[in-house]
Short mmCIF file of C-alpha atoms in Angstrom, two decimals:
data_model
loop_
_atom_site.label_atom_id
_atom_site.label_comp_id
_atom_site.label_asym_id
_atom_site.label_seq_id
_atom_site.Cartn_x
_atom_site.Cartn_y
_atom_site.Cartn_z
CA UNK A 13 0.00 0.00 0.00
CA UNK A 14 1.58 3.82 -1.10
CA UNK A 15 -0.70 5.47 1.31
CA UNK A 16 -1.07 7.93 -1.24
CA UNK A 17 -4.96 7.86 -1.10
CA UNK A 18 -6.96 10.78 -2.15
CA UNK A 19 -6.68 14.52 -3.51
CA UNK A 20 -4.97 17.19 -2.28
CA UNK A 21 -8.05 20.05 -2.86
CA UNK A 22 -11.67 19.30 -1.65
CA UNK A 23 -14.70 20.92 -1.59
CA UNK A 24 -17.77 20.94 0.38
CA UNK A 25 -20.54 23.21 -1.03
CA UNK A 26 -23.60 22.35 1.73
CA UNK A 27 -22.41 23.69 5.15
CA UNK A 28 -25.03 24.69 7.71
CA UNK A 29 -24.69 23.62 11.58
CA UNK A 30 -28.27 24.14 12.93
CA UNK A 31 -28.73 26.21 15.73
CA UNK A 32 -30.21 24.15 17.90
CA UNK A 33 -30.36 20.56 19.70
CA UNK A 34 -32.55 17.70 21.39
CA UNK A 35 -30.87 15.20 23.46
CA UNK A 36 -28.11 14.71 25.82
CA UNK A 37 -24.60 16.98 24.47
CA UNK A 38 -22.19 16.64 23.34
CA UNK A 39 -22.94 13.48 21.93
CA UNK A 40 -26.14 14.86 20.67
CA UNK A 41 -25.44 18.24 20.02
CA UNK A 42 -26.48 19.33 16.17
CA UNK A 43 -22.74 19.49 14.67
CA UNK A 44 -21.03 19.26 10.78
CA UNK A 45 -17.97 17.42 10.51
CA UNK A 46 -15.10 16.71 7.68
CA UNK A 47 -13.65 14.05 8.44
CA UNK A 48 -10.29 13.82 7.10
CA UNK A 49 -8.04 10.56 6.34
CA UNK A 50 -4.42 10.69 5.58
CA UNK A 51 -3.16 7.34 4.71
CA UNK A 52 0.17 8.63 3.48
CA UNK A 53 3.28 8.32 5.70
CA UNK A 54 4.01 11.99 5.96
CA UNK A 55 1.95 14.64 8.27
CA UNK A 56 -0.63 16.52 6.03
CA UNK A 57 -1.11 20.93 6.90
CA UNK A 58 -4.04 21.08 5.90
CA UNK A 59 -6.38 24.62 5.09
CA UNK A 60 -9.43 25.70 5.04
CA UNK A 61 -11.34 28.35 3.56
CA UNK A 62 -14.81 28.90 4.84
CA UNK A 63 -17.35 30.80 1.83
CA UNK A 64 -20.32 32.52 2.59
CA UNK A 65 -23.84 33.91 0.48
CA UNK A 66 -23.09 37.37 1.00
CA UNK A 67 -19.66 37.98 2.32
CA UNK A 68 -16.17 37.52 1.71
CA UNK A 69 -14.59 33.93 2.66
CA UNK A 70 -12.79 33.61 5.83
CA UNK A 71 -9.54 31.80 6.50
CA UNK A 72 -7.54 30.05 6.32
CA UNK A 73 -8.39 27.66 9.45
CA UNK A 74 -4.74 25.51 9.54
CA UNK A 75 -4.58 22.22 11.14
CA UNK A 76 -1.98 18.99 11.19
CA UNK A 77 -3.29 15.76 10.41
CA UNK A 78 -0.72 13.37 11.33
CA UNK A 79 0.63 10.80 8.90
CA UNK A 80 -1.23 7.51 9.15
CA UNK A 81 -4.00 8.67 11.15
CA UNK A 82 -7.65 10.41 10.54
CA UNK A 83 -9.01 13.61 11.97
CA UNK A 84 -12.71 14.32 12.46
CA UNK A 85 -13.03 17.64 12.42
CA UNK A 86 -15.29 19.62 14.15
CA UNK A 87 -16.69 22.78 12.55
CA UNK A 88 -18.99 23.94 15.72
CA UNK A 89 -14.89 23.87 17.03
CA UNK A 90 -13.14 26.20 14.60
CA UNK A 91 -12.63 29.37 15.94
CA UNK A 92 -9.05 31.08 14.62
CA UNK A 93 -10.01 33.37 12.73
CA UNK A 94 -13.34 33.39 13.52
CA UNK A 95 -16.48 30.45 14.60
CA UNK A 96 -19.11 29.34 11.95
CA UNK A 97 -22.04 31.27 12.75
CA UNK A 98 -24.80 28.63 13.04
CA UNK A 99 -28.11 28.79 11.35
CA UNK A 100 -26.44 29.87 8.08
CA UNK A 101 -25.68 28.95 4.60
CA UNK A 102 -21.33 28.12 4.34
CA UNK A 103 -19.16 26.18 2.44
CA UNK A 104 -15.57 25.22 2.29
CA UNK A 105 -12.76 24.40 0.55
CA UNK A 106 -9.66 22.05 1.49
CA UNK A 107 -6.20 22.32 0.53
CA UNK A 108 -3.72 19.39 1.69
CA UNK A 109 -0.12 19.42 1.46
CA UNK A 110 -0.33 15.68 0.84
CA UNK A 111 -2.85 13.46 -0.61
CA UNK A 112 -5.74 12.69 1.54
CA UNK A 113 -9.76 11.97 1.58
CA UNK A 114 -12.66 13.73 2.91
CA UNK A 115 -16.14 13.04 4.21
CA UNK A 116 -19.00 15.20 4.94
CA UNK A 117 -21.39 14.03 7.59
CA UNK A 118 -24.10 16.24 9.52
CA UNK A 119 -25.58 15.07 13.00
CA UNK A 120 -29.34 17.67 13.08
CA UNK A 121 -31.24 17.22 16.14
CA UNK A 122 -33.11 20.15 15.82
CA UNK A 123 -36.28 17.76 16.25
CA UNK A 124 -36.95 14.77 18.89
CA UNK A 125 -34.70 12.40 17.16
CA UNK A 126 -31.68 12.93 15.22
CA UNK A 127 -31.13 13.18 11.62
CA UNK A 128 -27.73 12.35 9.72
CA UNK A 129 -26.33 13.38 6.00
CA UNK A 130 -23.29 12.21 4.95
CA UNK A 131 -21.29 12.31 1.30
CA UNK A 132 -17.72 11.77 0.41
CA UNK A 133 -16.74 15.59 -0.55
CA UNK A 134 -15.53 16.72 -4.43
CA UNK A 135 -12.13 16.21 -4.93
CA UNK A 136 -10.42 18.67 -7.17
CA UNK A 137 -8.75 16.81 -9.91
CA UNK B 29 -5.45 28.92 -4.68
CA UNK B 30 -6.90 29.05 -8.16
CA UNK B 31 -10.48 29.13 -7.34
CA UNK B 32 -11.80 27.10 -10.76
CA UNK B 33 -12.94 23.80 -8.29
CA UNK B 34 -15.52 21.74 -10.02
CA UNK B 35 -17.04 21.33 -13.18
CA UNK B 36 -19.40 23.75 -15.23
CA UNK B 37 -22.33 20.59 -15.86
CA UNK B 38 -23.93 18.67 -12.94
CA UNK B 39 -26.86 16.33 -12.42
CA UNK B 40 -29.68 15.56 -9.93
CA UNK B 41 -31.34 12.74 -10.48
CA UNK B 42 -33.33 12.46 -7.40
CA UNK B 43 -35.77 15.11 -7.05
CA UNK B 44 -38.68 15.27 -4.92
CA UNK B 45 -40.56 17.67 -2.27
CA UNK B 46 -42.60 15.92 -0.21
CA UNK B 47 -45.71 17.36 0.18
CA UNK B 48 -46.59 17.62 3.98
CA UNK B 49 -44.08 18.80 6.71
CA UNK B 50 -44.18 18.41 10.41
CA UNK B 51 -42.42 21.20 12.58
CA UNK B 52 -42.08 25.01 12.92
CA UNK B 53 -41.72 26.39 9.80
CA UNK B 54 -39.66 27.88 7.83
CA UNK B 55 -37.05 26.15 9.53
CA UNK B 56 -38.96 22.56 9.25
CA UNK B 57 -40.84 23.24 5.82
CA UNK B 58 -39.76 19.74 4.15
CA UNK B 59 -37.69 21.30 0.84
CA UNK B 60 -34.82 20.33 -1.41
CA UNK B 61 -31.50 22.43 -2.39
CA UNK B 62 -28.88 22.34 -4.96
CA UNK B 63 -25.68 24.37 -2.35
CA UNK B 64 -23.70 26.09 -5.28
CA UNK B 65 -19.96 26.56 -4.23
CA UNK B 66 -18.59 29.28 -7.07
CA UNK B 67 -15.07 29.65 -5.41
CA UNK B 68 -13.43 31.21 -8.83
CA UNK B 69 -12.92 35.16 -9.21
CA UNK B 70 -15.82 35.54 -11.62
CA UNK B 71 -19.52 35.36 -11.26
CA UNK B 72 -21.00 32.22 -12.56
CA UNK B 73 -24.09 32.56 -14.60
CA UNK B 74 -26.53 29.37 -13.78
CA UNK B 75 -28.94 27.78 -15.79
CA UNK B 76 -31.19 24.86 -14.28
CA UNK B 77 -33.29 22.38 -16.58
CA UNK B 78 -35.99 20.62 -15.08
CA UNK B 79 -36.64 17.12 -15.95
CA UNK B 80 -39.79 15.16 -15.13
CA UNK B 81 -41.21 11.43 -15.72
CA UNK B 82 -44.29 12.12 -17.91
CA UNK B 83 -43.64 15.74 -19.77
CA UNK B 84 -41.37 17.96 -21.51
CA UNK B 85 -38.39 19.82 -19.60
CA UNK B 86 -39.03 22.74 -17.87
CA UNK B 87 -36.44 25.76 -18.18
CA UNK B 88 -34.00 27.55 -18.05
CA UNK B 89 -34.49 28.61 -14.26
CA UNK B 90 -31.54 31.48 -14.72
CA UNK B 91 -29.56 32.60 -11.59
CA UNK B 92 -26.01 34.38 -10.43
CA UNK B 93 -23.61 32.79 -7.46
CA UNK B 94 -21.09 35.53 -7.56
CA UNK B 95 -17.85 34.71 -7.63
CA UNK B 96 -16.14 33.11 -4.07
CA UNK B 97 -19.79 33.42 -2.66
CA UNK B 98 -22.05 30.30 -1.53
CA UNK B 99 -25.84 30.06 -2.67
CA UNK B 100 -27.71 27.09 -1.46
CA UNK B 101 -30.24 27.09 -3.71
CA UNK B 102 -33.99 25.79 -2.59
CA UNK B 103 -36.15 24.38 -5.16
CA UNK B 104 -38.93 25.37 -2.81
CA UNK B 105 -38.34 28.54 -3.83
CA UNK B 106 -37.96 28.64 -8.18
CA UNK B 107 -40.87 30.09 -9.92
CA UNK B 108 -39.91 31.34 -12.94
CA UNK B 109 -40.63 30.06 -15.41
CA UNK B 110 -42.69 27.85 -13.20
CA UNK B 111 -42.91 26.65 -10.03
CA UNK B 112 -41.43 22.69 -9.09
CA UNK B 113 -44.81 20.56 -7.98
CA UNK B 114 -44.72 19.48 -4.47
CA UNK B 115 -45.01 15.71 -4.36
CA UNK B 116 -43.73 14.72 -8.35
CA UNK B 117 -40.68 13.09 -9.31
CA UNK B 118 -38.38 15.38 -11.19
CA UNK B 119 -34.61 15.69 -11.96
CA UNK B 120 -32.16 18.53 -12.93
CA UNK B 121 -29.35 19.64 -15.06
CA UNK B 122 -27.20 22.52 -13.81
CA UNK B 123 -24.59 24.19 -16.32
CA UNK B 124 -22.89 27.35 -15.08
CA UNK B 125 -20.66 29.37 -17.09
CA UNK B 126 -17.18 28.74 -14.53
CA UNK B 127 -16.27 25.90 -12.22
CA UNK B 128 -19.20 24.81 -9.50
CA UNK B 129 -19.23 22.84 -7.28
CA UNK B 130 -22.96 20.97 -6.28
CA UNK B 131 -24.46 19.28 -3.35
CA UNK B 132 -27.85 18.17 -3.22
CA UNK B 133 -30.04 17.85 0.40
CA UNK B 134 -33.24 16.73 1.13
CA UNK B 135 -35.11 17.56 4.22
CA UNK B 136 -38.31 15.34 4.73
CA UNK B 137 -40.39 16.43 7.78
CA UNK B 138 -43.29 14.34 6.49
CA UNK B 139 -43.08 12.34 9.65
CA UNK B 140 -43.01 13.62 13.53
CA UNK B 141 -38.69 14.03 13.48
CA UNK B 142 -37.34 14.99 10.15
CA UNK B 143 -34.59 12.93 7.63
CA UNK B 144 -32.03 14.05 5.85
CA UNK B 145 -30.09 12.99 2.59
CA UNK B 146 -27.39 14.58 1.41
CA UNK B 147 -25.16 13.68 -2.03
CA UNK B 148 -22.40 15.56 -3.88
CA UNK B 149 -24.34 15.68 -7.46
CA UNK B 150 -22.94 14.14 -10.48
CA UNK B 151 -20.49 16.27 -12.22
CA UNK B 152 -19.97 15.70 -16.03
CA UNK B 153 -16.49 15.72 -17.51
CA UNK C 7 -26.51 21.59 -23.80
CA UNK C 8 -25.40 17.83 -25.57
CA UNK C 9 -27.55 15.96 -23.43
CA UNK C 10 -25.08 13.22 -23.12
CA UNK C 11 -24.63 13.29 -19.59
CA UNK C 12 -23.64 10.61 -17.28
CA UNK C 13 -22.25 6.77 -17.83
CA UNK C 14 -23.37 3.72 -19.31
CA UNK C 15 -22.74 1.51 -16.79
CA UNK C 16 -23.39 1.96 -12.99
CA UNK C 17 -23.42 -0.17 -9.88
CA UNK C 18 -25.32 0.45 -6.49
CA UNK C 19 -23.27 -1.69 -3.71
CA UNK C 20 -26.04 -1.16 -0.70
CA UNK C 21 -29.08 -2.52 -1.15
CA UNK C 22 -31.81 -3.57 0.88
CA UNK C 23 -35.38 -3.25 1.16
CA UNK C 24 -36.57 -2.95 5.07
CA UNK C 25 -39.11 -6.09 5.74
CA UNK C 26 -41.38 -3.44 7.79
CA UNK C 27 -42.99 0.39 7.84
CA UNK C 28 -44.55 2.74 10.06
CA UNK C 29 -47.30 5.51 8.94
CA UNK C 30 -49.42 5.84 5.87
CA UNK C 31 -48.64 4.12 2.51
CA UNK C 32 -47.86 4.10 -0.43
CA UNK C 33 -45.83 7.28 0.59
CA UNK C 34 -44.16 6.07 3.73
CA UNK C 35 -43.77 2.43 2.93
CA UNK C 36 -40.48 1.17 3.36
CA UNK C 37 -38.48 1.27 -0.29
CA UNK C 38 -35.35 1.34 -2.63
CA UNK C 39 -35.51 3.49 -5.39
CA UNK C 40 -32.75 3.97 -8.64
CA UNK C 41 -33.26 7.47 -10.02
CA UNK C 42 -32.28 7.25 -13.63
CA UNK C 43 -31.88 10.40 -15.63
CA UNK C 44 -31.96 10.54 -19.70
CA UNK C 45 -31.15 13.90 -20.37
CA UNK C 46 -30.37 12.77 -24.04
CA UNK C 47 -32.37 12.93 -27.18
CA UNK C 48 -32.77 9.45 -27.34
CA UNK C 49 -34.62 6.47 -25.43
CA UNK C 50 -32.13 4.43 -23.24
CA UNK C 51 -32.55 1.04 -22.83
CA UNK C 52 -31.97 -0.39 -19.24
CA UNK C 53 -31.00 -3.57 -17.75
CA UNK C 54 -30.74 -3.87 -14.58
CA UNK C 55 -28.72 -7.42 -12.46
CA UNK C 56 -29.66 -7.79 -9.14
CA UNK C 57 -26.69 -9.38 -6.82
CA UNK C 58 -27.41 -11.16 -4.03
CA UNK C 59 -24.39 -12.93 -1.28
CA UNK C 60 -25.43 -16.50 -1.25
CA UNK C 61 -26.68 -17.09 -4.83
CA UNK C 62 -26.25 -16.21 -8.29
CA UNK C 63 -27.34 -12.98 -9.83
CA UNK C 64 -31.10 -12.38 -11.00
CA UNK C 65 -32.05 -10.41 -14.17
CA UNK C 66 -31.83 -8.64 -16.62
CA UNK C 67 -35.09 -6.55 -15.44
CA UNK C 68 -35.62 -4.79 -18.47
CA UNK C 69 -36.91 -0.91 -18.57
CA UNK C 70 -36.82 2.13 -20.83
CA UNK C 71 -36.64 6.06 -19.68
CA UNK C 72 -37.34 7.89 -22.60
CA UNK C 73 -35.94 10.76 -24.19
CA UNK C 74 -35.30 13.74 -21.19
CA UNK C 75 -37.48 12.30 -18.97
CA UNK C 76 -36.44 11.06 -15.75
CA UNK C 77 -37.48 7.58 -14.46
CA UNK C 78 -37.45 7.04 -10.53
CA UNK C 79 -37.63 3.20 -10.37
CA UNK C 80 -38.88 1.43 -7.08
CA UNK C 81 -37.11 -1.56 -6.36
CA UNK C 82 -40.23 -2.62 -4.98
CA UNK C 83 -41.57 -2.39 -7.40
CA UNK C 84 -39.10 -5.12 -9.52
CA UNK C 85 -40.97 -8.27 -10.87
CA UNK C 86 -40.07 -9.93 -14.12
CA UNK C 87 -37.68 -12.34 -13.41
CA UNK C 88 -38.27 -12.02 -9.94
CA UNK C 89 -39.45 -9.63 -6.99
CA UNK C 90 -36.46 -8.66 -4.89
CA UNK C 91 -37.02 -10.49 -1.34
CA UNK C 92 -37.17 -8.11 1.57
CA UNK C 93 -34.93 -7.75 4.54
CA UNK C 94 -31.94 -8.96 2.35
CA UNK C 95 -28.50 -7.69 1.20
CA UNK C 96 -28.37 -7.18 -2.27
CA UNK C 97 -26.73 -5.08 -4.70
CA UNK C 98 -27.34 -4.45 -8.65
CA UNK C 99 -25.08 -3.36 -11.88
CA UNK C 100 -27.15 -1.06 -14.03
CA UNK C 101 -26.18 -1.06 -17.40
CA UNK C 102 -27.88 1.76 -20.57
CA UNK C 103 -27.85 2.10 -24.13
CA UNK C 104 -26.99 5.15 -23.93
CA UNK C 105 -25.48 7.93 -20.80
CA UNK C 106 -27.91 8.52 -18.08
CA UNK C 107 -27.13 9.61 -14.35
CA UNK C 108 -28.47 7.48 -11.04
CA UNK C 109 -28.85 8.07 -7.94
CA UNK C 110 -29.58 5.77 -4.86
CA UNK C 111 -32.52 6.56 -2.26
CA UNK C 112 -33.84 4.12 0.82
CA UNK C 113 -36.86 5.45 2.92
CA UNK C 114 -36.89 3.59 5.72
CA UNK C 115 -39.95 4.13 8.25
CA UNK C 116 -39.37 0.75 10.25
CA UNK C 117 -38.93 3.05 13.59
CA UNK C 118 -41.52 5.77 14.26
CA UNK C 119 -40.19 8.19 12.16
CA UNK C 120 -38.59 7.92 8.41
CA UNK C 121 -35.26 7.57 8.11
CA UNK C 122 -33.32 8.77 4.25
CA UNK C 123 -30.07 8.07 2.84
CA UNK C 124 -29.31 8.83 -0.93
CA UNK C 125 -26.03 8.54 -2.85
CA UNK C 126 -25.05 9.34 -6.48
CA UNK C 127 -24.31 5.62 -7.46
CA UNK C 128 -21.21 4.27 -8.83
CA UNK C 129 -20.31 5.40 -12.26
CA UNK C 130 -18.08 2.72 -14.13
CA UNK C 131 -15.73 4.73 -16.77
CA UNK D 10 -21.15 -7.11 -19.53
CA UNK D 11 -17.04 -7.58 -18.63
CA UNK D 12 -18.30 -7.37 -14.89
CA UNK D 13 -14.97 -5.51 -14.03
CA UNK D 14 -16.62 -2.72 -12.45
CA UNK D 15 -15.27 -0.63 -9.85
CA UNK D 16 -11.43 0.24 -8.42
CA UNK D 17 -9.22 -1.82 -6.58
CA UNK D 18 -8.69 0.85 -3.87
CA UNK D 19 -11.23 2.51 -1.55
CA UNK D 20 -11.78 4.98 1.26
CA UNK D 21 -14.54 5.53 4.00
CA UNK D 22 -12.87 8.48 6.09
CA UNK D 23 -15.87 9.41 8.15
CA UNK D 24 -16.40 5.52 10.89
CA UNK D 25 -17.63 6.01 13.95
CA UNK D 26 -19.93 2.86 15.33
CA UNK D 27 -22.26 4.62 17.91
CA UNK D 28 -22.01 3.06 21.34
CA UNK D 29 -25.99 3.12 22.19
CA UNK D 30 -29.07 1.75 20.88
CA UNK D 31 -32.86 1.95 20.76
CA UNK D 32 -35.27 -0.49 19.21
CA UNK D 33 -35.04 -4.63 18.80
CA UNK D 34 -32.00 -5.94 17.87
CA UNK D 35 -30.21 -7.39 16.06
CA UNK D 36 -32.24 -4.85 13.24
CA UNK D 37 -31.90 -1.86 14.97
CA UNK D 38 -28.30 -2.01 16.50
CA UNK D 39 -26.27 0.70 15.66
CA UNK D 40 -24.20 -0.21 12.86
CA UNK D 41 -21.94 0.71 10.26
CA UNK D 42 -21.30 -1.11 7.19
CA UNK D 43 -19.03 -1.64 4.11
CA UNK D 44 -21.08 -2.74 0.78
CA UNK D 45 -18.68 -4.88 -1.01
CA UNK D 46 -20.61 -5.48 -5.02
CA UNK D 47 -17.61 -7.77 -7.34
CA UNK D 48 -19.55 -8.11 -10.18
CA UNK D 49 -16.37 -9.90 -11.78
CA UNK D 50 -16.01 -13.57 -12.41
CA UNK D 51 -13.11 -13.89 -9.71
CA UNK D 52 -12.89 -13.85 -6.02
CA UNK D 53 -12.56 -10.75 -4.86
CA UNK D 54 -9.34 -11.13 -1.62
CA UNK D 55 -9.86 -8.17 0.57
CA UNK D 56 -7.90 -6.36 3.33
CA UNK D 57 -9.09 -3.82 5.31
CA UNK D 58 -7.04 -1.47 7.24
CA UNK D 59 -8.64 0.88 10.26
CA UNK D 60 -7.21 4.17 10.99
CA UNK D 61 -7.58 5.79 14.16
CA UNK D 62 -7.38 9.41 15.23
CA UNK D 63 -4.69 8.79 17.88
CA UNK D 64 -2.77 5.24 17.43
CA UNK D 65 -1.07 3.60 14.67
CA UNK D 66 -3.22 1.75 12.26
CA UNK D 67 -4.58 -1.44 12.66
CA UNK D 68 -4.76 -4.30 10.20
CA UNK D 69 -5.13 -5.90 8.12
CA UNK D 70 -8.59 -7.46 8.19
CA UNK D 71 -9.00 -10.41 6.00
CA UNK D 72 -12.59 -11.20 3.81
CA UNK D 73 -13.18 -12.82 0.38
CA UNK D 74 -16.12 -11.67 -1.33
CA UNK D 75 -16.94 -14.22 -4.20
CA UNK D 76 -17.40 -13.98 -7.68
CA UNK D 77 -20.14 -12.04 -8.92
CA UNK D 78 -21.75 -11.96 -5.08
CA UNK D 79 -22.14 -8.83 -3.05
CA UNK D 80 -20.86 -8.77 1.01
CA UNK D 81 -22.56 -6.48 3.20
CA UNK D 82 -20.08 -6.19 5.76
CA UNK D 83 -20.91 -5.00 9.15
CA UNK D 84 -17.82 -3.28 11.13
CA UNK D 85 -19.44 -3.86 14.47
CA UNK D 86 -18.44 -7.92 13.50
CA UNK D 87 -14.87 -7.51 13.12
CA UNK D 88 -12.79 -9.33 15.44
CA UNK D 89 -9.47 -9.98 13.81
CA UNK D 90 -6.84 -8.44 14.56
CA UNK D 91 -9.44 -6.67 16.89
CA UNK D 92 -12.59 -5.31 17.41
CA UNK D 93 -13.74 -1.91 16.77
CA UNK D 94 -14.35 0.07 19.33
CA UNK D 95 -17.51 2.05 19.70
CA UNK D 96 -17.97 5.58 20.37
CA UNK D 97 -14.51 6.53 18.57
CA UNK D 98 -13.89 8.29 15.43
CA UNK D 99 -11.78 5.99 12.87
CA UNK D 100 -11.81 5.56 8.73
CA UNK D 101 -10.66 2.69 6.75
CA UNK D 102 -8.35 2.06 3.29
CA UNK D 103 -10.21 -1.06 1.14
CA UNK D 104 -7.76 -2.83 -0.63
CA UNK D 105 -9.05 -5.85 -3.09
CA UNK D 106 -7.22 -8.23 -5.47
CA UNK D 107 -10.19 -7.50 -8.38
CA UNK D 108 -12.26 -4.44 -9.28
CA UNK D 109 -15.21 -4.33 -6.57
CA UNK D 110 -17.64 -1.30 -5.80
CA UNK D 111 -17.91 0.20 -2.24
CA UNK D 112 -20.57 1.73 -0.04
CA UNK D 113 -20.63 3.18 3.11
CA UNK D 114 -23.76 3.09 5.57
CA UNK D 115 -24.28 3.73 9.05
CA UNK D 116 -27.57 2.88 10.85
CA UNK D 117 -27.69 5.19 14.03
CA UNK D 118 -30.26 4.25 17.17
CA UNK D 119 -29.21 6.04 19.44
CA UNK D 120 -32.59 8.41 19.64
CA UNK D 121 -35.80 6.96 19.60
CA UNK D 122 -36.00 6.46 15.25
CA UNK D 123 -33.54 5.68 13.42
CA UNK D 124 -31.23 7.90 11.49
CA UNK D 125 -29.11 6.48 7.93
CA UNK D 126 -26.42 7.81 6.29
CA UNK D 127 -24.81 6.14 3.15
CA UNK D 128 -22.67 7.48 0.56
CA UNK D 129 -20.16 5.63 -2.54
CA UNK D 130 -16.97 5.46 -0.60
CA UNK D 131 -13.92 7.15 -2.85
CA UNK D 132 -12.37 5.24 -5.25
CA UNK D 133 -8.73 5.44 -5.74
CA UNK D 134 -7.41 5.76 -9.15
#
């Protein structure tokens, strides 16, 4: 195995964290994730741009994802520069150093029991 | 960063509003969107082709994501040159003049707690 | 627009019809659906094997979607050779005459409230 | 049909088996799965490798999936080299001796309905 799995820029175009929960946190707490595999044997720095409706992006957000390993990335967590304001419209961008692959998923449990979406993101070619 | 991420033709093939929602609206309101990620320097001009099961296409539904903006697009929401019928299978072609990127979501609050589905769209090479 | 969009040949690896529903049918019965797309000028002509794990494969089920027009097929639905047993892995290859698009949809509304998952299928180059 | 369809190199980047349930079992346990389709006339000799946020990598897991059968593969069963644990964040690399296809579900119980997610893991070029 190369452990060179994946693409090195992403995109997620559906971002929205809903602004509010049911159920026991933090398990349960409404949340978006990108989850983030590098199967490579060198560390991945990894960026990401955030894109609004009506204002200019923000970023970038940096963070390591160690070689051999997976990250599962909070985005109710980001905060430098600035947090995702919840309740809105965003999407992102994601721009690896090294080869690696990216999942969407989205926990809402805005109502009595959760919902889930998940898709693998678009890799840039 | 270049920005040109995606491709300029996309499918849906799995349209459908369902016809009843349970919950608060507008929040709960069961809809469908196409999220539009333009994350080039230039505007990109949309045009959206309706498809149905048992009649002609319907379109051009014409629109503007400006460029490194997000619009997540609710189908809800089109009406000209026709509104999409609540309850009917239909599918879509999107073509935009630079790089998208597509997602498509459901949210179904037919039931008590709502679903979710969630798919990056098929891009054509 | 060309029309040609999409593959000739495309697989769905997760199937699987839920034995039981909860709430009003037809709309909240328990089901599989393929969403094919023909956004071309011409018919396509479908065949559809149906892959089981402890026997050989079933088919061809034999369907047209005609010119731009959209077909979403219920798996349910499925009877000539055979109806696809419920509760039970399966999987299909889904082969056209000419490019369409497909997408994969379960409602499942065993538990009180539906539950969706949907994924653009597999597109063989 | 050649029945090579699919890549000999996959990626599910978003596992995480949650650690509750609600609802009969063995149906309604919380669940993820791999959807293994080889629509080719050969065995199909996989190994599975799990990737963890904070430890080296674990692996590999041996499975044959058969000629032209499909293997539904449930993550909660694995038990050599180890078991999965529940409740933690992880992703997987799908390695296979043939072309197979390869989807990625999740069946979540944790509230009082059910919530899926699925999406076509990515395929390695």
């Amino acid at each position: 195995m190369t452990g060179k799995i994946g693409s090195r820029t992403w995109a997620i175009a559906e971002g929205y964290i809903p602004a509010s929960s049911t159920g026991p946190e933090p398990e349960m707490l409404s949340h978006e994730t990108a989850c983030l595999l590098n199967a490579s044997p060198e560390d991945a720095e990894v960026e990401i741009t955030i894109f609004f409706s009506d204002r200019a992006p923000v970023g970038p957000y940096r963070l390591t994802v160690a070689a051999r390993r997976t990250k599962h990335l909070c985005f109710n967590d980001l905060q430098d520069p600035a947090p995702i304001p919840r309740g809105t419209d965003y999407a992102c961008v994601i721009e690896s150093s090294v080869p690696i692959v990216v999942q969407h998923t989205r926990l809402d449990s805005r109502q009595a029991a959760n919902a889930l979406l998940s898709t693998v993101a678009y890799a840039a070619s």
